[in-house]
């Protein structure tokens, strides 16, 4: 006999499935699930703390007694995350931040601001920066807890500070804006970095001298004249990925924004420029141009 | 050296704006809770298919799935993968739960404790239509395979991959299930 179902049989299957779809779960399904995973975080905000205090151990004990071993692990995890005495762990799920997005992690006194698309993941001691360009600001780090930012081949130990890290698969650099950090490259001895100092690793280990940056800037300007704004734009972007002096980087970013203005894509980059150089020497100029850009004053882009 | 193109810069920015420019980190627990709100009805419905309309069974499976999700949330970064993961885990957990329940029943029967398995699920079971009752008489794998094939429009290869079965076995399940329903008069008007 053929295994091919007739249209009538298919129609009946669909009707049966519609009946299944119409069955609703009971009203307390969610509550029972919350109970099962030992959700104490929700109870923390309860207006009846005494009742919650009495109910929580009972609920957890019930869960432990009734749950198989595999679920106990999940419950323990949920408990530790909800414990207000311990700082919440950094996110172990990968976090992708688009440019200009930021996130704060108050228990660690840490704020991460993405200056370019950034991909990171929480670790026991801080973050692993898989790839990206971000500013890390640490305001109130507990003295007994180290905070480390790992990249592909370097580890940055934070000693109370604000800095930006650009990390790619084959190298990166850190630009310390304030405070102090220690840099470990490929398990080497720690190197203390002073404010204003830039340190690189991998294929960006060598910090460019001022003369090198100026020569490159001249070359890019000439390139722009010969081969048009797109070529110059790419070259400025490439220069910005290098460990260069912050003021030189600001100038490069400013020039890049001007070029992007010409092709009508400057507004996004002006925002990025402002985020990267909030205290830069060209700050006022950049603010004016960003403002003009926002107001749709296209004439500013052709200056 | 690789440099970002303006197009890329613009798309990154657009994505940043779409996400309102500010994000707050979610803990694993918060993320699972949000995913529960978004997907629990689907998971419940998939479990109902395996349990043939047994609401208590489907609720238990739904709980199992989201407890399992809490354990694996770190590895599931992409929300697009989430639906596929949830479906796969739901169906597999439901099959396992059914086969364990069957094994336990057989064991209790063998040692003369059959009265112990007055399954509370059976009492909680809601009144089912004739069609659904007939569908429920099919073995769970045949039922799920037929629904995926004829209602969801999956191919036999896709079903085999999703359920971790061989293609030949899926074909056999389809043949057997169709044959059983045909005998029950499902092809008669």
GROMACS .gro file of C-alpha atoms in nm:
model
  492
    1UNK     CA    1   0.000   0.000   0.000
    2UNK     CA    2   0.123   0.351  -0.076
    3UNK     CA    3   0.273   0.560   0.207
    4UNK     CA    4   0.158   0.876   0.030
    5UNK     CA    5  -0.110   1.045   0.239
    6UNK     CA    6  -0.431   1.154   0.071
    7UNK     CA    7  -0.540   1.520   0.089
    8UNK     CA    8  -0.819   1.420   0.324
    9UNK     CA    9  -0.577   1.258   0.566
   10UNK     CA   10  -0.353   1.564   0.554
   11UNK     CA   11  -0.653   1.785   0.617
   12UNK     CA   12  -0.747   1.581   0.925
   13UNK     CA   13  -0.392   1.598   1.053
   14UNK     CA   14  -0.403   1.975   1.019
   15UNK     CA   15  -0.733   1.992   1.205
   16UNK     CA   16  -0.591   1.776   1.485
   17UNK     CA   17  -0.286   2.001   1.502
   18UNK     CA   18  -0.506   2.309   1.526
   19UNK     CA   19  -0.681   2.150   1.820
   20UNK     CA   20  -0.345   2.091   1.985
   21UNK     CA   21  -0.245   2.448   1.919
   22UNK     CA   22  -0.561   2.571   2.088
   23UNK     CA   23  -0.475   2.400   2.419
   24UNK     CA   24  -0.340   2.661   2.659
   25UNK     CA   25  -0.104   2.592   2.946
   26UNK     CA   26  -0.242   2.632   3.296
   27UNK     CA   27  -0.224   2.977   3.449
   28UNK     CA   28   0.039   2.887   3.707
   29UNK     CA   29   0.288   2.725   3.469
   30UNK     CA   30   0.518   3.024   3.481
   31UNK     CA   31   0.503   3.045   3.859
   32UNK     CA   32   0.591   2.677   3.896
   33UNK     CA   33   0.882   2.719   3.658
   34UNK     CA   34   1.009   3.020   3.854
   35UNK     CA   35   0.980   2.812   4.166
   36UNK     CA   36   1.175   2.532   4.005
   37UNK     CA   37   1.472   2.739   3.902
   38UNK     CA   38   1.488   2.891   4.248
   39UNK     CA   39   1.431   3.248   4.137
   40UNK     CA   40   1.533   3.456   4.433
   41UNK     CA   41   1.609   3.767   4.237
   42UNK     CA   42   1.242   3.837   4.185
   43UNK     CA   43   1.167   3.786   4.553
   44UNK     CA   44   1.435   4.034   4.651
   45UNK     CA   45   1.209   4.317   4.537
   46UNK     CA   46   0.907   4.171   4.716
   47UNK     CA   47   0.714   4.404   4.947
   48UNK     CA   48   0.690   4.119   5.204
   49UNK     CA   49   1.054   4.036   5.282
   50UNK     CA   50   0.977   3.831   5.596
   51UNK     CA   51   0.745   3.602   5.404
   52UNK     CA   52   0.995   3.583   5.120
   53UNK     CA   53   1.274   3.493   5.363
   54UNK     CA   54   1.068   3.209   5.501
   55UNK     CA   55   0.949   3.087   5.162
   56UNK     CA   56   1.282   3.099   4.978
   57UNK     CA   57   1.470   2.831   5.179
   58UNK     CA   58   1.161   2.609   5.173
   59UNK     CA   59   1.126   2.645   4.798
   60UNK     CA   60   1.495   2.582   4.740
   61UNK     CA   61   1.499   2.283   4.972
   62UNK     CA   62   1.198   2.140   4.786
   63UNK     CA   63   1.370   2.196   4.454
   64UNK     CA   64   1.687   2.029   4.578
   65UNK     CA   65   1.500   1.729   4.715
   66UNK     CA   66   1.283   1.682   4.410
   67UNK     CA   67   1.527   1.772   4.135
   68UNK     CA   68   1.762   1.532   3.964
   69UNK     CA   69   2.133   1.610   3.982
   70UNK     CA   70   2.143   1.785   3.646
   71UNK     CA   71   1.891   2.043   3.762
   72UNK     CA   72   2.066   2.106   4.092
   73UNK     CA   73   2.352   2.267   3.904
   74UNK     CA   74   2.115   2.512   3.737
   75UNK     CA   75   1.954   2.597   4.067
   76UNK     CA   76   2.290   2.658   4.232
   77UNK     CA   77   2.387   2.884   3.943
   78UNK     CA   78   2.064   3.080   3.970
   79UNK     CA   79   2.116   3.116   4.345
   80UNK     CA   80   2.467   3.248   4.320
   81UNK     CA   81   2.361   3.501   4.059
   82UNK     CA   82   2.085   3.623   4.282
   83UNK     CA   83   2.292   3.649   4.598
   84UNK     CA   84   2.309   4.020   4.678
   85UNK     CA   85   2.625   3.985   4.889
   86UNK     CA   86   2.838   3.862   4.602
   87UNK     CA   87   2.897   4.080   4.298
   88UNK     CA   88   2.702   3.959   3.999
   89UNK     CA   89   2.934   3.765   3.767
   90UNK     CA   90   3.022   3.925   3.439
   91UNK     CA   91   2.816   3.787   3.152
   92UNK     CA   92   2.948   3.456   3.031
   93UNK     CA   93   2.737   3.473   2.719
   94UNK     CA   94   2.911   3.660   2.438
   95UNK     CA   95   2.809   4.023   2.419
   96UNK     CA   96   2.812   4.211   2.092
   97UNK     CA   97   2.809   4.585   2.115
   98UNK     CA   98   2.756   4.797   1.808
   99UNK     CA   99   2.956   5.118   1.776
  100UNK     CA  100   2.844   5.383   2.028
  101UNK     CA  101   2.668   5.135   2.252
  102UNK     CA  102   2.775   5.114   2.612
  103UNK     CA  103   2.703   4.900   2.912
  104UNK     CA  104   2.756   4.942   3.282
  105UNK     CA  105   2.831   4.675   3.532
  106UNK     CA  106   2.774   4.847   3.861
  107UNK     CA  107   2.883   4.568   4.095
  108UNK     CA  108   3.226   4.586   3.934
  109UNK     CA  109   3.228   4.963   3.893
  110UNK     CA  110   3.289   4.906   3.526
  111UNK     CA  111   3.160   5.073   3.214
  112UNK     CA  112   3.238   4.954   2.862
  113UNK     CA  113   3.181   5.186   2.570
  114UNK     CA  114   3.218   5.041   2.220
  115UNK     CA  115   3.400   5.272   1.981
  116UNK     CA  116   3.362   5.020   1.702
  117UNK     CA  117   3.164   4.696   1.683
  118UNK     CA  118   3.298   4.500   1.978
  119UNK     CA  119   3.262   4.140   2.074
  120UNK     CA  120   3.344   4.039   2.430
  121UNK     CA  121   3.267   3.776   2.686
  122UNK     CA  122   3.278   3.785   3.067
  123UNK     CA  123   3.537   3.583   3.251
  124UNK     CA  124   3.596   3.512   3.617
  125UNK     CA  125   3.820   3.816   3.646
  126UNK     CA  126   3.687   4.057   3.387
  127UNK     CA  127   3.641   4.036   3.014
  128UNK     CA  128   3.788   3.860   2.716
  129UNK     CA  129   3.788   4.102   2.427
  130UNK     CA  130   3.742   3.875   2.127
  131UNK     CA  131   3.759   4.159   1.880
  132UNK     CA  132   3.678   4.524   1.877
  133UNK     CA  133   3.763   4.869   1.999
  134UNK     CA  134   3.623   4.981   2.331
  135UNK     CA  135   3.682   5.213   2.623
  136UNK     CA  136   3.683   5.058   2.968
  137UNK     CA  137   3.618   5.293   3.259
  138UNK     CA  138   3.665   5.160   3.608
  139UNK     CA  139   3.532   5.381   3.882
  140UNK     CA  140   3.517   5.184   4.205
  141UNK     CA  141   3.694   4.854   4.171
  142UNK     CA  142   3.713   4.659   4.499
  143UNK     CA  143   4.077   4.639   4.608
  144UNK     CA  144   4.070   4.264   4.670
  145UNK     CA  145   3.934   4.171   4.329
  146UNK     CA  146   4.154   4.192   4.021
  147UNK     CA  147   3.997   4.303   3.698
  148UNK     CA  148   4.162   4.177   3.382
  149UNK     CA  149   4.081   4.231   3.018
  150UNK     CA  150   4.210   3.947   2.801
  151UNK     CA  151   4.273   3.982   2.430
  152UNK     CA  152   4.409   3.725   2.186
  153UNK     CA  153   4.762   3.745   2.318
  154UNK     CA  154   4.771   4.011   2.586
  155UNK     CA  155   4.615   4.062   2.927
  156UNK     CA  156   4.552   4.407   3.070
  157UNK     CA  157   4.527   4.424   3.446
  158UNK     CA  158   4.330   4.721   3.567
  159UNK     CA  159   4.454   4.919   3.861
  160UNK     CA  160   4.180   5.184   3.866
  161UNK     CA  161   4.155   5.361   3.541
  162UNK     CA  162   4.014   5.456   3.201
  163UNK     CA  163   4.160   5.324   2.878
  164UNK     CA  164   4.071   5.215   2.526
  165UNK     CA  165   4.163   4.882   2.375
  166UNK     CA  166   4.170   4.795   2.007
  167UNK     CA  167   4.206   4.423   1.959
  168UNK     CA  168   4.202   4.208   1.647
  169UNK     CA  169   4.298   3.851   1.567
  170UNK     CA  170   4.666   3.927   1.517
  171UNK     CA  171   4.735   4.213   1.753
  172UNK     CA  172   4.610   4.524   1.919
  173UNK     CA  173   4.695   4.815   2.139
  174UNK     CA  174   4.586   4.988   2.455
  175UNK     CA  175   4.576   5.362   2.502
  176UNK     CA  176   4.569   5.458   2.870
  177UNK     CA  177   4.374   5.777   2.932
  178UNK     CA  178   4.378   5.782   3.312
  179UNK     CA  179   4.505   5.576   3.603
  180UNK     CA  180   4.729   5.277   3.573
  181UNK     CA  181   4.729   4.938   3.406
  182UNK     CA  182   4.966   4.645   3.378
  183UNK     CA  183   5.006   4.472   3.044
  184UNK     CA  184   5.101   4.106   3.006
  185UNK     CA  185   5.183   4.003   2.649
  186UNK     CA  186   5.193   3.628   2.582
  187UNK     CA  187   5.244   3.554   2.950
  188UNK     CA  188   5.538   3.793   2.984
  189UNK     CA  189   5.630   3.990   3.293
  190UNK     CA  190   5.383   4.271   3.364
  191UNK     CA  191   5.459   4.606   3.213
  192UNK     CA  192   5.318   4.912   3.388
  193UNK     CA  193   5.163   5.163   3.149
  194UNK     CA  194   5.149   5.529   3.245
  195UNK     CA  195   4.866   5.768   3.149
  196UNK     CA  196   4.903   5.895   2.792
  197UNK     CA  197   5.114   5.595   2.698
  198UNK     CA  198   5.017   5.360   2.418
  199UNK     CA  199   5.132   4.998   2.413
  200UNK     CA  200   5.075   4.744   2.139
  201UNK     CA  201   5.118   4.372   2.086
  202UNK     CA  202   5.119   4.123   1.800
  203UNK     CA  203   5.141   4.289   1.461
  204UNK     CA  204   5.077   4.626   1.625
  205UNK     CA  205   5.350   4.601   1.886
  206UNK     CA  206   5.550   4.891   1.752
  207UNK     CA  207   5.416   5.234   1.847
  208UNK     CA  208   5.447   5.481   1.561
  209UNK     CA  209   5.671   5.783   1.611
  210UNK     CA  210   5.538   6.134   1.554
  211UNK     CA  211   5.746   6.168   1.235
  212UNK     CA  212   5.607   5.843   1.098
  213UNK     CA  213   5.251   5.952   1.163
  214UNK     CA  214   5.311   6.290   0.996
  215UNK     CA  215   5.468   6.123   0.692
  216UNK     CA  216   5.176   5.885   0.665
  217UNK     CA  217   4.927   6.172   0.700
  218UNK     CA  218   5.097   6.359   0.416
  219UNK     CA  219   5.091   6.047   0.203
  220UNK     CA  220   4.719   6.004   0.268
  221UNK     CA  221   4.641   6.364   0.179
  222UNK     CA  222   4.832   6.321  -0.150
  223UNK     CA  223   4.654   5.991  -0.208
  224UNK     CA  224   4.321   6.166  -0.164
  225UNK     CA  225   4.414   6.423  -0.425
  226UNK     CA  226   4.529   6.160  -0.675
  227UNK     CA  227   4.282   5.877  -0.624
  228UNK     CA  228   3.983   6.041  -0.463
  229UNK     CA  229   3.818   6.042  -0.120
  230UNK     CA  230   3.749   5.669  -0.099
  231UNK     CA  231   4.118   5.580  -0.113
  232UNK     CA  232   4.200   5.845   0.146
  233UNK     CA  233   3.918   5.729   0.365
  234UNK     CA  234   4.052   5.373   0.370
  235UNK     CA  235   4.400   5.493   0.444
  236UNK     CA  236   4.282   5.709   0.739
  237UNK     CA  237   4.091   5.412   0.876
  238UNK     CA  238   4.398   5.191   0.847
  239UNK     CA  239   4.607   5.453   1.025
  240UNK     CA  240   4.350   5.475   1.304
  241UNK     CA  241   4.390   5.103   1.369
  242UNK     CA  242   4.759   5.158   1.448
  243UNK     CA  243   4.905   5.241   1.787
  244UNK     CA  244   4.961   5.611   1.730
  245UNK     CA  245   4.970   5.913   1.955
  246UNK     CA  246   4.623   6.015   2.073
  247UNK     CA  247   4.642   6.363   1.923
  248UNK     CA  248   4.755   6.219   1.588
  249UNK     CA  249   4.468   5.973   1.607
  250UNK     CA  250   4.230   6.260   1.675
  251UNK     CA  251   4.354   6.447   1.369
  252UNK     CA  252   4.325   6.132   1.157
  253UNK     CA  253   3.974   6.070   1.284
  254UNK     CA  254   3.884   6.435   1.219
  255UNK     CA  255   4.012   6.410   0.862
  256UNK     CA  256   3.825   6.087   0.812
  257UNK     CA  257   3.503   6.250   0.934
  258UNK     CA  258   3.553   6.535   0.688
  259UNK     CA  259   3.592   6.292   0.401
  260UNK     CA  260   3.289   6.094   0.511
  261UNK     CA  261   3.095   6.422   0.523
  262UNK     CA  262   3.171   6.467   0.156
  263UNK     CA  263   3.007   6.134   0.072
  264UNK     CA  264   2.717   6.203   0.306
  265UNK     CA  265   2.814   5.950   0.572
  266UNK     CA  266   2.985   6.183   0.815
  267UNK     CA  267   2.719   6.212   1.085
  268UNK     CA  268   2.773   5.860   1.211
  269UNK     CA  269   3.145   5.908   1.223
  270UNK     CA  270   3.123   6.244   1.402
  271UNK     CA  271   2.939   6.065   1.684
  272UNK     CA  272   3.211   5.806   1.693
  273UNK     CA  273   3.478   6.076   1.690
  274UNK     CA  274   3.318   6.252   1.985
  275UNK     CA  275   3.299   5.928   2.180
  276UNK     CA  276   3.662   5.843   2.109
  277UNK     CA  277   3.806   6.189   2.186
  278UNK     CA  278   3.577   6.348   2.444
  279UNK     CA  279   3.856   6.575   2.571
  280UNK     CA  280   4.043   6.616   2.243
  281UNK     CA  281   4.206   6.933   2.119
  282UNK     CA  282   3.968   6.947   1.824
  283UNK     CA  283   3.668   6.886   2.045
  284UNK     CA  284   3.493   7.218   1.982
  285UNK     CA  285   3.545   7.198   1.607
  286UNK     CA  286   3.416   6.841   1.604
  287UNK     CA  287   3.114   6.939   1.813
  288UNK     CA  288   3.028   7.221   1.573
  289UNK     CA  289   3.058   6.998   1.271
  290UNK     CA  290   2.857   6.722   1.432
  291UNK     CA  291   2.589   6.974   1.522
  292UNK     CA  292   2.588   7.108   1.167
  293UNK     CA  293   2.569   6.755   1.035
  294UNK     CA  294   2.273   6.680   1.258
  295UNK     CA  295   2.097   6.992   1.140
  296UNK     CA  296   2.151   6.882   0.782
  297UNK     CA  297   2.385   7.168   0.696
  298UNK     CA  298   2.551   7.003   0.402
  299UNK     CA  299   2.766   7.306   0.331
  300UNK     CA  300   2.979   7.226   0.636
  301UNK     CA  301   3.085   6.902   0.477
  302UNK     CA  302   3.248   7.076   0.183
  303UNK     CA  303   3.470   7.308   0.384
  304UNK     CA  304   4.564   4.571   0.677
  305UNK     CA  305   4.190   4.529   0.678
  306UNK     CA  306   3.997   4.851   0.705
  307UNK     CA  307   3.626   4.888   0.762
  308UNK     CA  308   3.435   5.016   0.461
  309UNK     CA  309   3.202   5.314   0.494
  310UNK     CA  310   2.913   5.082   0.424
  311UNK     CA  311   3.014   4.871   0.720
  312UNK     CA  312   3.050   5.175   0.941
  313UNK     CA  313   2.703   5.291   0.842
  314UNK     CA  314   2.548   4.952   0.909
  315UNK     CA  315   2.715   4.927   1.247
  316UNK     CA  316   2.581   5.266   1.336
  317UNK     CA  317   2.232   5.176   1.218
  318UNK     CA  318   2.238   4.867   1.431
  319UNK     CA  319   2.357   5.070   1.727
  320UNK     CA  320   2.070   5.311   1.684
  321UNK     CA  321   1.820   5.034   1.636
  322UNK     CA  322   1.920   4.908   1.974
  323UNK     CA  323   1.860   5.256   2.112
  324UNK     CA  324   2.223   5.328   2.169
  325UNK     CA  325   2.231   5.192   2.520
  326UNK     CA  326   2.238   4.833   2.631
  327UNK     CA  327   2.236   4.682   2.973
  328UNK     CA  328   2.387   4.345   3.035
  329UNK     CA  329   2.146   4.067   3.113
  330UNK     CA  330   2.239   3.791   3.348
  331UNK     CA  331   2.188   3.436   3.221
  332UNK     CA  332   1.883   3.412   3.443
  333UNK     CA  333   1.727   3.728   3.303
  334UNK     CA  334   1.796   3.617   2.951
  335UNK     CA  335   1.634   3.279   3.010
  336UNK     CA  336   1.335   3.448   3.169
  337UNK     CA  337   1.292   3.671   2.864
  338UNK     CA  338   1.329   3.372   2.636
  339UNK     CA  339   1.071   3.187   2.843
  340UNK     CA  340   0.824   3.471   2.791
  341UNK     CA  341   0.895   3.476   2.419
  342UNK     CA  342   0.895   3.103   2.347
  343UNK     CA  343   0.712   2.906   2.617
  344UNK     CA  344   0.386   2.878   2.419
  345UNK     CA  345   0.572   2.732   2.122
  346UNK     CA  346   0.764   2.490   2.339
  347UNK     CA  347   0.444   2.388   2.516
  348UNK     CA  348   0.273   2.325   2.180
  349UNK     CA  349   0.563   2.115   2.050
  350UNK     CA  350   0.552   1.910   2.371
  351UNK     CA  351   0.175   1.870   2.332
  352UNK     CA  352   0.235   1.712   1.995
  353UNK     CA  353   0.457   1.450   2.150
  354UNK     CA  354   0.225   1.404   2.445
  355UNK     CA  355  -0.085   1.395   2.222
  356UNK     CA  356  -0.265   1.674   2.405
  357UNK     CA  357  -0.153   1.584   2.758
  358UNK     CA  358  -0.130   1.928   2.915
  359UNK     CA  359   0.045   1.826   3.237
  360UNK     CA  360   0.305   1.632   3.039
  361UNK     CA  361   0.361   1.930   2.806
  362UNK     CA  362   0.402   2.166   3.102
  363UNK     CA  363   0.660   1.938   3.262
  364UNK     CA  364   0.852   1.916   2.936
  365UNK     CA  365   0.837   2.295   2.898
  366UNK     CA  366   0.987   2.330   3.246
  367UNK     CA  367   1.260   2.078   3.161
  368UNK     CA  368   1.345   2.263   2.841
  369UNK     CA  369   1.392   2.599   3.011
  370UNK     CA  370   1.590   2.448   3.298
  371UNK     CA  371   1.812   2.290   3.032
  372UNK     CA  372   1.833   2.629   2.860
  373UNK     CA  373   1.964   2.788   3.179
  374UNK     CA  374   2.248   2.536   3.176
  375UNK     CA  375   2.333   2.597   2.810
  376UNK     CA  376   2.254   2.964   2.767
  377UNK     CA  377   2.623   3.057   2.753
  378UNK     CA  378   2.670   2.861   2.433
  379UNK     CA  379   2.362   3.000   2.261
  380UNK     CA  380   2.450   3.349   2.156
  381UNK     CA  381   2.254   3.377   1.838
  382UNK     CA  382   1.883   3.429   1.887
  383UNK     CA  383   1.818   3.292   1.539
  384UNK     CA  384   1.958   2.957   1.652
  385UNK     CA  385   1.739   2.961   1.958
  386UNK     CA  386   1.419   2.846   1.787
  387UNK     CA  387   1.592   2.546   1.630
  388UNK     CA  388   1.762   2.457   1.959
  389UNK     CA  389   1.437   2.481   2.152
  390UNK     CA  390   1.250   2.262   1.904
  391UNK     CA  391   1.519   1.998   1.897
  392UNK     CA  392   1.554   1.985   2.276
  393UNK     CA  393   1.178   1.991   2.335
  394UNK     CA  394   1.108   1.697   2.107
  395UNK     CA  395   1.401   1.493   2.233
  396UNK     CA  396   1.328   1.561   2.602
  397UNK     CA  397   0.964   1.476   2.546
  398UNK     CA  398   1.054   1.144   2.381
  399UNK     CA  399   1.290   1.063   2.667
  400UNK     CA  400   1.033   1.151   2.930
  401UNK     CA  401   0.771   0.932   2.763
  402UNK     CA  402   1.001   0.635   2.727
  403UNK     CA  403   1.111   0.667   3.093
  404UNK     CA  404   0.750   0.682   3.206
  405UNK     CA  405   0.674   0.372   3.000
  406UNK     CA  406   0.972   0.189   3.145
  407UNK     CA  407   0.870   0.282   3.499
  408UNK     CA  408   0.515   0.163   3.438
  409UNK     CA  409   0.639  -0.171   3.305
  410UNK     CA  410   0.867  -0.212   3.604
  411UNK     CA  411   0.592  -0.135   3.855
  412UNK     CA  412   0.356  -0.372   3.674
  413UNK     CA  413   0.611  -0.651   3.676
  414UNK     CA  414   0.660  -0.628   4.054
  415UNK     CA  415   0.292  -0.595   4.131
  416UNK     CA  416   0.284  -0.225   4.208
  417UNK     CA  417   0.072  -0.134   3.909
  418UNK     CA  418  -0.170   0.059   4.132
  419UNK     CA  419   0.108   0.316   4.193
  420UNK     CA  420   0.099   0.448   3.843
  421UNK     CA  421  -0.236   0.611   3.852
  422UNK     CA  422  -0.067   0.881   3.655
  423UNK     CA  423  -0.173   1.222   3.775
  424UNK     CA  424  -0.114   1.331   3.417
  425UNK     CA  425  -0.400   1.108   3.308
  426UNK     CA  426  -0.632   1.275   3.557
  427UNK     CA  427  -0.522   1.620   3.450
  428UNK     CA  428  -0.569   1.533   3.087
  429UNK     CA  429  -0.831   1.749   2.927
  430UNK     CA  430  -1.117   1.618   2.722
  431UNK     CA  431  -0.988   1.548   2.372
  432UNK     CA  432  -1.182   1.531   2.049
  433UNK     CA  433  -1.221   1.209   1.853
  434UNK     CA  434  -0.963   1.323   1.600
  435UNK     CA  435  -0.709   1.404   1.867
  436UNK     CA  436  -0.776   1.081   2.052
  437UNK     CA  437  -0.715   0.886   1.732
  438UNK     CA  438  -0.394   1.079   1.673
  439UNK     CA  439  -0.292   1.005   2.030
  440UNK     CA  440  -0.318   0.634   1.965
  441UNK     CA  441  -0.026   0.655   1.725
  442UNK     CA  442   0.320   0.596   1.874
  443UNK     CA  443   0.473   0.936   1.957
  444UNK     CA  444   0.746   0.923   1.695
  445UNK     CA  445   0.502   0.839   1.417
  446UNK     CA  446   0.274   1.119   1.535
  447UNK     CA  447   0.545   1.382   1.548
  448UNK     CA  448   0.693   1.277   1.215
  449UNK     CA  449   0.354   1.289   1.041
  450UNK     CA  450   0.280   1.635   1.183
  451UNK     CA  451   0.620   1.771   1.085
  452UNK     CA  452   0.580   1.625   0.736
  453UNK     CA  453   0.221   1.713   0.655
  454UNK     CA  454   0.146   2.015   0.875
  455UNK     CA  455   0.482   2.192   0.896
  456UNK     CA  456   0.588   2.087   0.545
  457UNK     CA  457   0.933   1.957   0.645
  458UNK     CA  458   1.113   1.709   0.423
  459UNK     CA  459   1.195   1.362   0.552
  460UNK     CA  460   1.567   1.451   0.550
  461UNK     CA  461   1.503   1.759   0.764
  462UNK     CA  462   1.297   1.556   1.009
  463UNK     CA  463   1.567   1.290   1.030
  464UNK     CA  464   1.832   1.553   1.103
  465UNK     CA  465   1.621   1.733   1.361
  466UNK     CA  466   1.519   1.422   1.553
  467UNK     CA  467   1.854   1.249   1.523
  468UNK     CA  468   1.707   0.955   1.334
  469UNK     CA  469   1.812   0.787   1.013
  470UNK     CA  470   1.631   0.883   0.695
  471UNK     CA  471   1.526   0.521   0.641
  472UNK     CA  472   1.371   0.507   0.988
  473UNK     CA  473   1.179   0.831   0.930
  474UNK     CA  474   1.047   0.688   0.604
  475UNK     CA  475   0.936   0.377   0.791
  476UNK     CA  476   0.763   0.587   1.059
  477UNK     CA  477   0.576   0.781   0.789
  478UNK     CA  478   0.466   0.460   0.619
  479UNK     CA  479   0.350   0.298   0.943
  480UNK     CA  480   0.173   0.610   1.069
  481UNK     CA  481  -0.007   0.669   0.741
  482UNK     CA  482  -0.110   0.307   0.729
  483UNK     CA  483  -0.252   0.319   1.085
  484UNK     CA  484  -0.450   0.634   1.018
  485UNK     CA  485  -0.579   0.489   0.695
  486UNK     CA  486  -0.704   0.185   0.887
  487UNK     CA  487  -0.880   0.419   1.128
  488UNK     CA  488  -1.071   0.561   0.832
  489UNK     CA  489  -0.892   0.896   0.812
  490UNK     CA  490  -0.905   0.884   0.435
  491UNK     CA  491  -1.278   0.829   0.423
  492UNK     CA  492  -1.496   1.134   0.388
   0.00000   0.00000   0.00000
